Amino acid sequence: MRLTGLRSYLSYESFGVSAPFDPACRLVTSPFLSPRSLGTLRLLFAVYSLVTTITVLVFEPVGFFSYFTDLSYVGLVAYFWASSIQTIVFVLRGQKAYPLQKWPRILQLLHVLLYTTITIFPIIVTVVFWALLASSSTFSTQYSAWSNVSQHIMNSGFILFEILLTNAGPSPWSHMVPCLVLFACYLGVAYITHATQGFYTYSFLDPSVQRGLLAAYIIGMGVGYCILFTIVKGICTLRCRLVSPSRLDHSEQVQSEALDEWEHIDVEQLKESTGSEA
């Protein structure tokens, strides 16, 4: 019995991967924008975030993959390229389907998990940076001003676009634990960086400086993650409830129109058969 319950909890369906996958095409549509506009904006965000990542990597190559800011931004790049291509293909196919719906379920799972991480991690980056790390050097040069605005302000702007203006989400509760584990794994990256390269990526992770506060910072970030996950899920749920009553999903609209047409034909045929019998 317990084994059955565990299998149910660990099923694809429990992690938001239904069969068929996303029949309403929520991942590639918006309640406020046409799929064409949505695909264009996602592609624009993808190009900008990729250019930003390459530029930062060129100018600051040392420890690039050791910073949570850079890692979360790479996640943004991956998500916006993936979502923009899926949305554009959806438009080119007459808004009937998109490739991810036919891909292996493991890839579908990775996509929805990626969506969950990019709606949480960039906001954490923004809050932590401006609350704990920002200093007089943040805007000391044109490059630092641009890179900090791009990675610590615009990152959250991109995500608010996904949360508020698309049909994606809300993420299931089952995503909270694995994404929290992924978040916690960054501590390993930070301390491996110190052991191999001799520096702490973030000063608040240095036990010789923070001492007793280090545990408080780590626990606080874990709690903050859980609170933020709940808030984002609540916003997405509220958006769906406010928008869905007034706007049918594309697939639902097609099914409704087809049903109306079938009923109309059926009534006409009934009238013709009754008239001929008379």
mmCIF file of C-alpha atoms in Angstrom:
data_model
loop_
_atom_site.group_PDB
_atom_site.id
_atom_site.type_symbol
_atom_site.label_atom_id
_atom_site.label_comp_id
_atom_site.label_asym_id
_atom_site.label_seq_id
_atom_site.Cartn_x
_atom_site.Cartn_y
_atom_site.Cartn_z
ATOM 1 C CA MET A 1 0.000 0.000 0.000
ATOM 2 C CA ARG A 2 2.804 2.377 0.942
ATOM 3 C CA LEU A 3 4.717 1.401 -2.204
ATOM 4 C CA THR A 4 1.665 2.216 -4.315
ATOM 5 C CA GLY A 5 1.359 5.611 -2.637
ATOM 6 C CA LEU A 6 5.039 6.338 -3.235
ATOM 7 C CA ARG A 7 4.743 5.401 -6.897
ATOM 8 C CA SER A 8 1.739 7.683 -7.203
ATOM 9 C CA TYR A 9 3.675 10.560 -5.628
ATOM 10 C CA LEU A 10 6.665 9.986 -7.915
ATOM 11 C CA SER A 11 4.586 9.609 -11.080
ATOM 12 C CA TYR A 12 4.921 11.965 -14.015
ATOM 13 C CA GLU A 13 1.361 13.152 -13.441
ATOM 14 C CA SER A 14 2.141 14.259 -9.877
ATOM 15 C CA PHE A 15 4.918 16.458 -11.250
ATOM 16 C CA GLY A 16 2.667 18.199 -13.758
ATOM 17 C CA VAL A 17 3.391 15.985 -16.770
ATOM 18 C CA SER A 18 -0.034 14.843 -17.882
ATOM 19 C CA ALA A 19 -0.863 12.428 -20.706
ATOM 20 C CA PRO A 20 -1.521 13.942 -23.159
ATOM 21 C CA PHE A 21 0.877 16.708 -22.236
ATOM 22 C CA ASP A 22 -0.533 20.237 -21.957
ATOM 23 C CA PRO A 23 -3.652 19.616 -24.117
ATOM 24 C CA ALA A 24 -4.771 23.244 -23.644
ATOM 25 C CA CYS A 25 -1.384 24.527 -24.887
ATOM 26 C CA ARG A 26 -0.972 26.714 -21.816
ATOM 27 C CA LEU A 27 2.829 26.755 -22.038
ATOM 28 C CA VAL A 28 2.768 28.527 -25.395
ATOM 29 C CA THR A 29 -0.198 30.890 -24.979
ATOM 30 C CA SER A 30 -1.095 34.025 -23.069
ATOM 31 C CA PRO A 31 -4.418 35.457 -21.871
ATOM 32 C CA PHE A 32 -3.325 38.912 -23.007
ATOM 33 C CA LEU A 33 -1.054 38.372 -26.033
ATOM 34 C CA SER A 34 -1.374 36.454 -29.267
ATOM 35 C CA PRO A 35 0.921 33.418 -29.618
ATOM 36 C CA ARG A 36 2.851 35.328 -32.290
ATOM 37 C CA SER A 37 3.497 38.252 -29.923
ATOM 38 C CA LEU A 38 4.333 35.900 -27.072
ATOM 39 C CA GLY A 39 6.830 33.987 -29.201
ATOM 40 C CA THR A 40 8.435 37.232 -30.400
ATOM 41 C CA LEU A 41 8.864 38.608 -26.872
ATOM 42 C CA ARG A 42 10.253 35.327 -25.572
ATOM 43 C CA LEU A 43 12.735 35.251 -28.448
ATOM 44 C CA LEU A 44 13.739 38.839 -27.676
ATOM 45 C CA PHE A 45 14.331 37.917 -24.026
ATOM 46 C CA ALA A 46 16.284 34.834 -25.139
ATOM 47 C CA VAL A 47 18.602 36.844 -27.389
ATOM 48 C CA TYR A 48 19.165 39.575 -24.783
ATOM 49 C CA SER A 49 19.871 37.122 -21.963
ATOM 50 C CA LEU A 50 22.255 35.115 -24.165
ATOM 51 C CA VAL A 51 24.160 38.248 -25.211
ATOM 52 C CA THR A 52 24.347 39.301 -21.556
ATOM 53 C CA THR A 53 25.657 35.893 -20.480
ATOM 54 C CA ILE A 54 28.339 35.813 -23.198
ATOM 55 C CA THR A 55 29.434 39.377 -22.405
ATOM 56 C CA VAL A 56 29.723 38.697 -18.662
ATOM 57 C CA LEU A 57 31.597 35.460 -19.370
ATOM 58 C CA VAL A 58 34.091 37.349 -21.568
ATOM 59 C CA PHE A 59 34.671 40.211 -19.108
ATOM 60 C CA GLU A 60 34.450 38.138 -15.896
ATOM 61 C CA PRO A 61 35.563 34.597 -16.761
ATOM 62 C CA VAL A 62 37.028 33.763 -13.342
ATOM 63 C CA GLY A 63 34.534 31.768 -11.298
ATOM 64 C CA PHE A 64 31.675 32.391 -13.734
ATOM 65 C CA PHE A 65 30.004 29.046 -13.009
ATOM 66 C CA SER A 66 30.584 29.447 -9.280
ATOM 67 C CA TYR A 67 28.117 32.307 -8.819
ATOM 68 C CA PHE A 68 24.447 31.596 -8.266
ATOM 69 C CA THR A 69 23.629 34.779 -10.181
ATOM 70 C CA ASP A 70 25.320 33.448 -13.317
ATOM 71 C CA LEU A 71 23.930 29.927 -12.925
ATOM 72 C CA SER A 72 20.358 31.167 -12.510
ATOM 73 C CA TYR A 73 20.826 33.486 -15.485
ATOM 74 C CA VAL A 74 21.954 30.542 -17.613
ATOM 75 C CA GLY A 75 18.674 28.916 -16.580
ATOM 76 C CA LEU A 76 16.852 31.979 -17.923
ATOM 77 C CA VAL A 77 18.710 31.675 -21.218
ATOM 78 C CA ALA A 78 17.782 28.005 -21.524
ATOM 79 C CA TYR A 79 14.130 28.589 -20.656
ATOM 80 C CA PHE A 80 13.539 31.518 -22.995
ATOM 81 C CA TRP A 81 15.226 29.814 -25.938
ATOM 82 C CA ALA A 82 13.232 26.638 -25.328
ATOM 83 C CA SER A 83 9.906 28.404 -24.748
ATOM 84 C CA SER A 84 10.353 30.836 -27.639
ATOM 85 C CA ILE A 85 11.109 28.059 -30.135
ATOM 86 C CA GLN A 86 8.150 25.994 -28.900
ATOM 87 C CA THR A 87 5.852 29.027 -29.163
ATOM 88 C CA ILE A 88 7.052 29.999 -32.640
ATOM 89 C CA VAL A 89 6.590 26.436 -33.933
ATOM 90 C CA PHE A 90 3.120 26.464 -32.347
ATOM 91 C CA VAL A 91 2.303 29.553 -34.433
ATOM 92 C CA LEU A 92 3.762 28.040 -37.615
ATOM 93 C CA ARG A 93 1.629 24.909 -37.126
ATOM 94 C CA GLY A 94 -1.563 26.934 -37.067
ATOM 95 C CA GLN A 95 -1.762 27.045 -33.259
ATOM 96 C CA LYS A 96 -2.716 23.366 -33.086
ATOM 97 C CA ALA A 97 0.292 21.757 -31.386
ATOM 98 C CA TYR A 98 3.944 22.248 -30.486
ATOM 99 C CA PRO A 99 6.892 19.790 -30.492
ATOM 100 C CA LEU A 100 7.273 19.312 -26.719
ATOM 101 C CA GLN A 101 3.837 17.679 -26.592
ATOM 102 C CA LYS A 102 5.201 14.705 -28.582
ATOM 103 C CA TRP A 103 8.646 14.529 -27.012
ATOM 104 C CA PRO A 104 9.638 11.941 -24.346
ATOM 105 C CA ARG A 105 8.050 12.564 -20.961
ATOM 106 C CA ILE A 106 11.415 13.045 -19.283
ATOM 107 C CA LEU A 107 11.992 16.116 -21.473
ATOM 108 C CA GLN A 108 8.518 17.391 -20.617
ATOM 109 C CA LEU A 109 9.330 16.951 -16.926
ATOM 110 C CA LEU A 110 12.627 18.802 -17.282
ATOM 111 C CA HIS A 111 10.859 21.677 -19.022
ATOM 112 C CA VAL A 112 8.231 22.163 -16.310
ATOM 113 C CA LEU A 113 10.904 21.871 -13.610
ATOM 114 C CA LEU A 114 12.970 24.475 -15.454
ATOM 115 C CA TYR A 115 9.914 26.749 -15.495
ATOM 116 C CA THR A 116 9.590 26.370 -11.727
ATOM 117 C CA THR A 117 13.240 27.224 -11.090
ATOM 118 C CA ILE A 118 13.239 30.318 -13.307
ATOM 119 C CA THR A 119 10.152 31.699 -11.561
ATOM 120 C CA ILE A 120 11.880 31.428 -8.151
ATOM 121 C CA PHE A 121 15.681 31.655 -8.387
ATOM 122 C CA PRO A 122 15.999 35.000 -10.254
ATOM 123 C CA ILE A 123 13.777 36.708 -7.679
ATOM 124 C CA ILE A 124 15.978 35.331 -4.880
ATOM 125 C CA VAL A 125 19.030 36.670 -6.731
ATOM 126 C CA THR A 126 17.478 40.123 -7.005
ATOM 127 C CA VAL A 127 16.409 40.300 -3.354
ATOM 128 C CA VAL A 128 19.704 38.990 -1.942
ATOM 129 C CA PHE A 129 21.838 41.217 -4.159
ATOM 130 C CA TRP A 130 20.086 44.479 -3.354
ATOM 131 C CA ALA A 131 19.622 43.592 0.319
ATOM 132 C CA LEU A 132 23.094 42.221 1.116
ATOM 133 C CA LEU A 133 25.592 42.671 -1.710
ATOM 134 C CA ALA A 134 24.996 45.971 -3.519
ATOM 135 C CA SER A 135 27.593 48.668 -2.801
ATOM 136 C CA SER A 136 28.989 51.909 -4.152
ATOM 137 C CA SER A 137 30.780 49.935 -6.881
ATOM 138 C CA THR A 138 27.507 48.581 -8.285
ATOM 139 C CA PHE A 139 27.185 51.526 -10.679
ATOM 140 C CA SER A 140 30.830 52.641 -10.677
ATOM 141 C CA THR A 141 31.339 51.977 -14.405
ATOM 142 C CA GLN A 142 29.086 51.701 -17.423
ATOM 143 C CA TYR A 143 29.790 47.981 -17.680
ATOM 144 C CA SER A 144 29.065 47.244 -14.012
ATOM 145 C CA ALA A 145 25.894 49.327 -14.129
ATOM 146 C CA TRP A 146 24.647 47.511 -17.240
ATOM 147 C CA SER A 147 25.586 44.029 -16.020
ATOM 148 C CA ASN A 148 24.039 44.579 -12.588
ATOM 149 C CA VAL A 149 20.830 45.980 -14.034
ATOM 150 C CA SER A 150 20.640 43.096 -16.527
ATOM 151 C CA GLN A 151 21.384 40.339 -14.028
ATOM 152 C CA HIS A 152 19.808 41.750 -10.867
ATOM 153 C CA ILE A 153 16.793 43.755 -12.064
ATOM 154 C CA MET A 154 15.820 42.721 -15.583
ATOM 155 C CA ASN A 155 16.053 39.038 -14.626
ATOM 156 C CA SER A 156 13.095 39.457 -12.272
ATOM 157 C CA GLY A 157 11.302 41.592 -14.867
ATOM 158 C CA PHE A 158 11.542 38.744 -17.377
ATOM 159 C CA ILE A 159 10.126 36.354 -14.808
ATOM 160 C CA LEU A 160 7.258 38.617 -13.798
ATOM 161 C CA PHE A 161 6.314 38.617 -17.484
ATOM 162 C CA GLU A 162 6.073 34.805 -17.405
ATOM 163 C CA ILE A 163 4.194 34.750 -14.102
ATOM 164 C CA LEU A 164 1.668 37.483 -14.888
ATOM 165 C CA LEU A 165 1.214 37.513 -18.659
ATOM 166 C CA THR A 166 1.305 33.883 -19.809
ATOM 167 C CA ASN A 167 -0.917 30.859 -19.233
ATOM 168 C CA ALA A 168 1.964 28.806 -17.798
ATOM 169 C CA GLY A 169 1.812 27.510 -14.251
ATOM 170 C CA PRO A 170 1.056 27.246 -11.442
ATOM 171 C CA SER A 171 3.756 24.746 -10.568
ATOM 172 C CA PRO A 172 2.554 21.720 -8.566
ATOM 173 C CA TRP A 173 3.493 21.422 -4.885
ATOM 174 C CA SER A 174 5.600 18.388 -5.778
ATOM 175 C CA HIS A 175 8.164 20.725 -7.377
ATOM 176 C CA MET A 176 8.950 22.462 -4.074
ATOM 177 C CA VAL A 177 11.233 19.784 -2.601
ATOM 178 C CA PRO A 178 13.392 18.895 -5.652
ATOM 179 C CA CYS A 179 13.903 22.566 -6.516
ATOM 180 C CA LEU A 180 14.777 23.296 -2.874
ATOM 181 C CA VAL A 181 17.325 20.471 -2.988
ATOM 182 C CA LEU A 182 18.773 21.981 -6.173
ATOM 183 C CA PHE A 183 18.934 25.362 -4.442
ATOM 184 C CA ALA A 184 20.676 23.825 -1.425
ATOM 185 C CA CYS A 185 23.205 22.091 -3.677
ATOM 186 C CA TYR A 186 24.592 25.504 -4.536
ATOM 187 C CA LEU A 187 26.154 25.606 -1.058
ATOM 188 C CA GLY A 188 28.329 22.719 -2.204
ATOM 189 C CA VAL A 189 29.373 24.686 -5.284
ATOM 190 C CA ALA A 190 30.246 27.726 -3.143
ATOM 191 C CA TYR A 191 32.453 25.791 -0.751
ATOM 192 C CA ILE A 192 34.076 23.741 -3.513
ATOM 193 C CA THR A 193 34.962 27.064 -5.156
ATOM 194 C CA HIS A 194 36.598 28.243 -1.936
ATOM 195 C CA ALA A 195 38.520 24.991 -1.593
ATOM 196 C CA THR A 196 39.772 24.995 -5.194
ATOM 197 C CA GLN A 197 40.077 28.705 -6.024
ATOM 198 C CA GLY A 198 40.530 30.291 -2.614
ATOM 199 C CA PHE A 199 37.595 32.706 -2.451
ATOM 200 C CA TYR A 200 33.983 32.777 -1.304
ATOM 201 C CA THR A 201 31.529 33.682 -4.026
ATOM 202 C CA TYR A 202 29.402 35.581 -1.508
ATOM 203 C CA SER A 203 30.732 37.156 1.676
ATOM 204 C CA PHE A 204 27.773 36.009 3.783
ATOM 205 C CA LEU A 205 28.846 32.391 3.174
ATOM 206 C CA ASP A 206 32.231 32.938 4.839
ATOM 207 C CA PRO A 207 32.053 31.248 8.280
ATOM 208 C CA SER A 208 35.097 33.156 9.541
ATOM 209 C CA VAL A 209 33.251 36.431 9.024
ATOM 210 C CA GLN A 210 29.623 35.547 9.693
ATOM 211 C CA ARG A 211 30.182 32.852 12.342
ATOM 212 C CA GLY A 212 26.826 32.254 14.050
ATOM 213 C CA LEU A 213 24.948 34.278 11.426
ATOM 214 C CA LEU A 214 25.914 31.831 8.675
ATOM 215 C CA ALA A 215 23.370 29.242 9.813
ATOM 216 C CA ALA A 216 20.743 31.970 10.085
ATOM 217 C CA TYR A 217 21.447 33.112 6.514
ATOM 218 C CA ILE A 218 21.208 29.560 5.160
ATOM 219 C CA ILE A 219 18.007 28.711 7.038
ATOM 220 C CA GLY A 220 16.527 32.099 6.156
ATOM 221 C CA MET A 221 17.126 31.539 2.463
ATOM 222 C CA GLY A 222 15.542 28.092 2.651
ATOM 223 C CA VAL A 223 12.478 29.513 4.379
ATOM 224 C CA GLY A 224 12.436 32.425 1.949
ATOM 225 C CA TYR A 225 12.481 29.984 -0.962
ATOM 226 C CA CYS A 226 9.447 28.116 0.417
ATOM 227 C CA ILE A 227 7.552 31.379 1.015
ATOM 228 C CA LEU A 228 8.408 32.662 -2.455
ATOM 229 C CA PHE A 229 7.349 29.357 -4.044
ATOM 230 C CA THR A 230 3.985 29.652 -2.291
ATOM 231 C CA ILE A 231 3.536 33.286 -3.329
ATOM 232 C CA VAL A 232 4.369 32.613 -6.981
ATOM 233 C CA LYS A 233 2.068 29.590 -7.033
ATOM 234 C CA GLY A 234 -0.700 31.686 -5.485
ATOM 235 C CA ILE A 235 -0.262 34.486 -8.044
ATOM 236 C CA CYS A 236 -0.377 32.018 -10.951
ATOM 237 C CA THR A 237 -3.461 30.326 -9.487
ATOM 238 C CA LEU A 238 -5.194 33.681 -9.018
ATOM 239 C CA ARG A 239 -4.313 34.737 -12.560
ATOM 240 C CA CYS A 240 -5.774 31.500 -13.937
ATOM 241 C CA ARG A 241 -8.984 31.939 -11.949
ATOM 242 C CA LEU A 242 -9.420 35.572 -12.991
ATOM 243 C CA VAL A 243 -8.697 34.985 -16.663
ATOM 244 C CA SER A 244 -10.110 31.519 -17.365
ATOM 245 C CA PRO A 245 -13.824 32.352 -16.834
ATOM 246 C CA SER A 246 -13.731 35.047 -19.487
ATOM 247 C CA ARG A 247 -11.372 33.408 -21.979
ATOM 248 C CA LEU A 248 -11.466 29.836 -23.253
ATOM 249 C CA ASP A 249 -8.232 28.026 -23.960
ATOM 250 C CA HIS A 250 -7.563 27.571 -27.669
ATOM 251 C CA SER A 251 -8.253 23.829 -27.561
ATOM 252 C CA GLU A 252 -11.398 24.336 -25.496
ATOM 253 C CA GLN A 253 -12.620 26.969 -27.921
ATOM 254 C CA VAL A 254 -12.055 24.676 -30.906
ATOM 255 C CA GLN A 255 -13.894 21.837 -29.165
ATOM 256 C CA SER A 256 -16.788 24.163 -28.276
ATOM 257 C CA GLU A 257 -17.087 25.442 -31.850
ATOM 258 C CA ALA A 258 -16.985 21.882 -33.209
ATOM 259 C CA LEU A 259 -19.713 20.797 -30.774
ATOM 260 C CA ASP A 260 -21.932 23.739 -31.743
ATOM 261 C CA GLU A 261 -21.453 22.947 -35.425
ATOM 262 C CA TRP A 262 -22.282 19.249 -34.857
ATOM 263 C CA GLU A 263 -25.444 20.163 -32.912
ATOM 264 C CA HIS A 264 -26.494 22.573 -35.651
ATOM 265 C CA ILE A 265 -26.077 19.931 -38.373
ATOM 266 C CA ASP A 266 -27.875 17.334 -36.257
ATOM 267 C CA VAL A 267 -30.898 19.628 -35.769
ATOM 268 C CA GLU A 268 -31.045 20.474 -39.468
ATOM 269 C CA GLN A 269 -30.958 16.786 -40.405
ATOM 270 C CA LEU A 270 -33.729 16.058 -37.916
ATOM 271 C CA LYS A 271 -35.918 18.779 -39.438
ATOM 272 C CA GLU A 272 -35.301 17.473 -42.967
ATOM 273 C CA SER A 273 -36.169 13.888 -42.006
ATOM 274 C CA THR A 274 -39.353 15.029 -40.226
ATOM 275 C CA GLY A 275 -40.421 17.079 -43.246
ATOM 276 C CA SER A 276 -39.888 14.224 -45.665
ATOM 277 C CA GLU A 277 -41.949 11.858 -43.508
ATOM 278 C CA ALA A 278 -44.788 14.392 -43.433
#
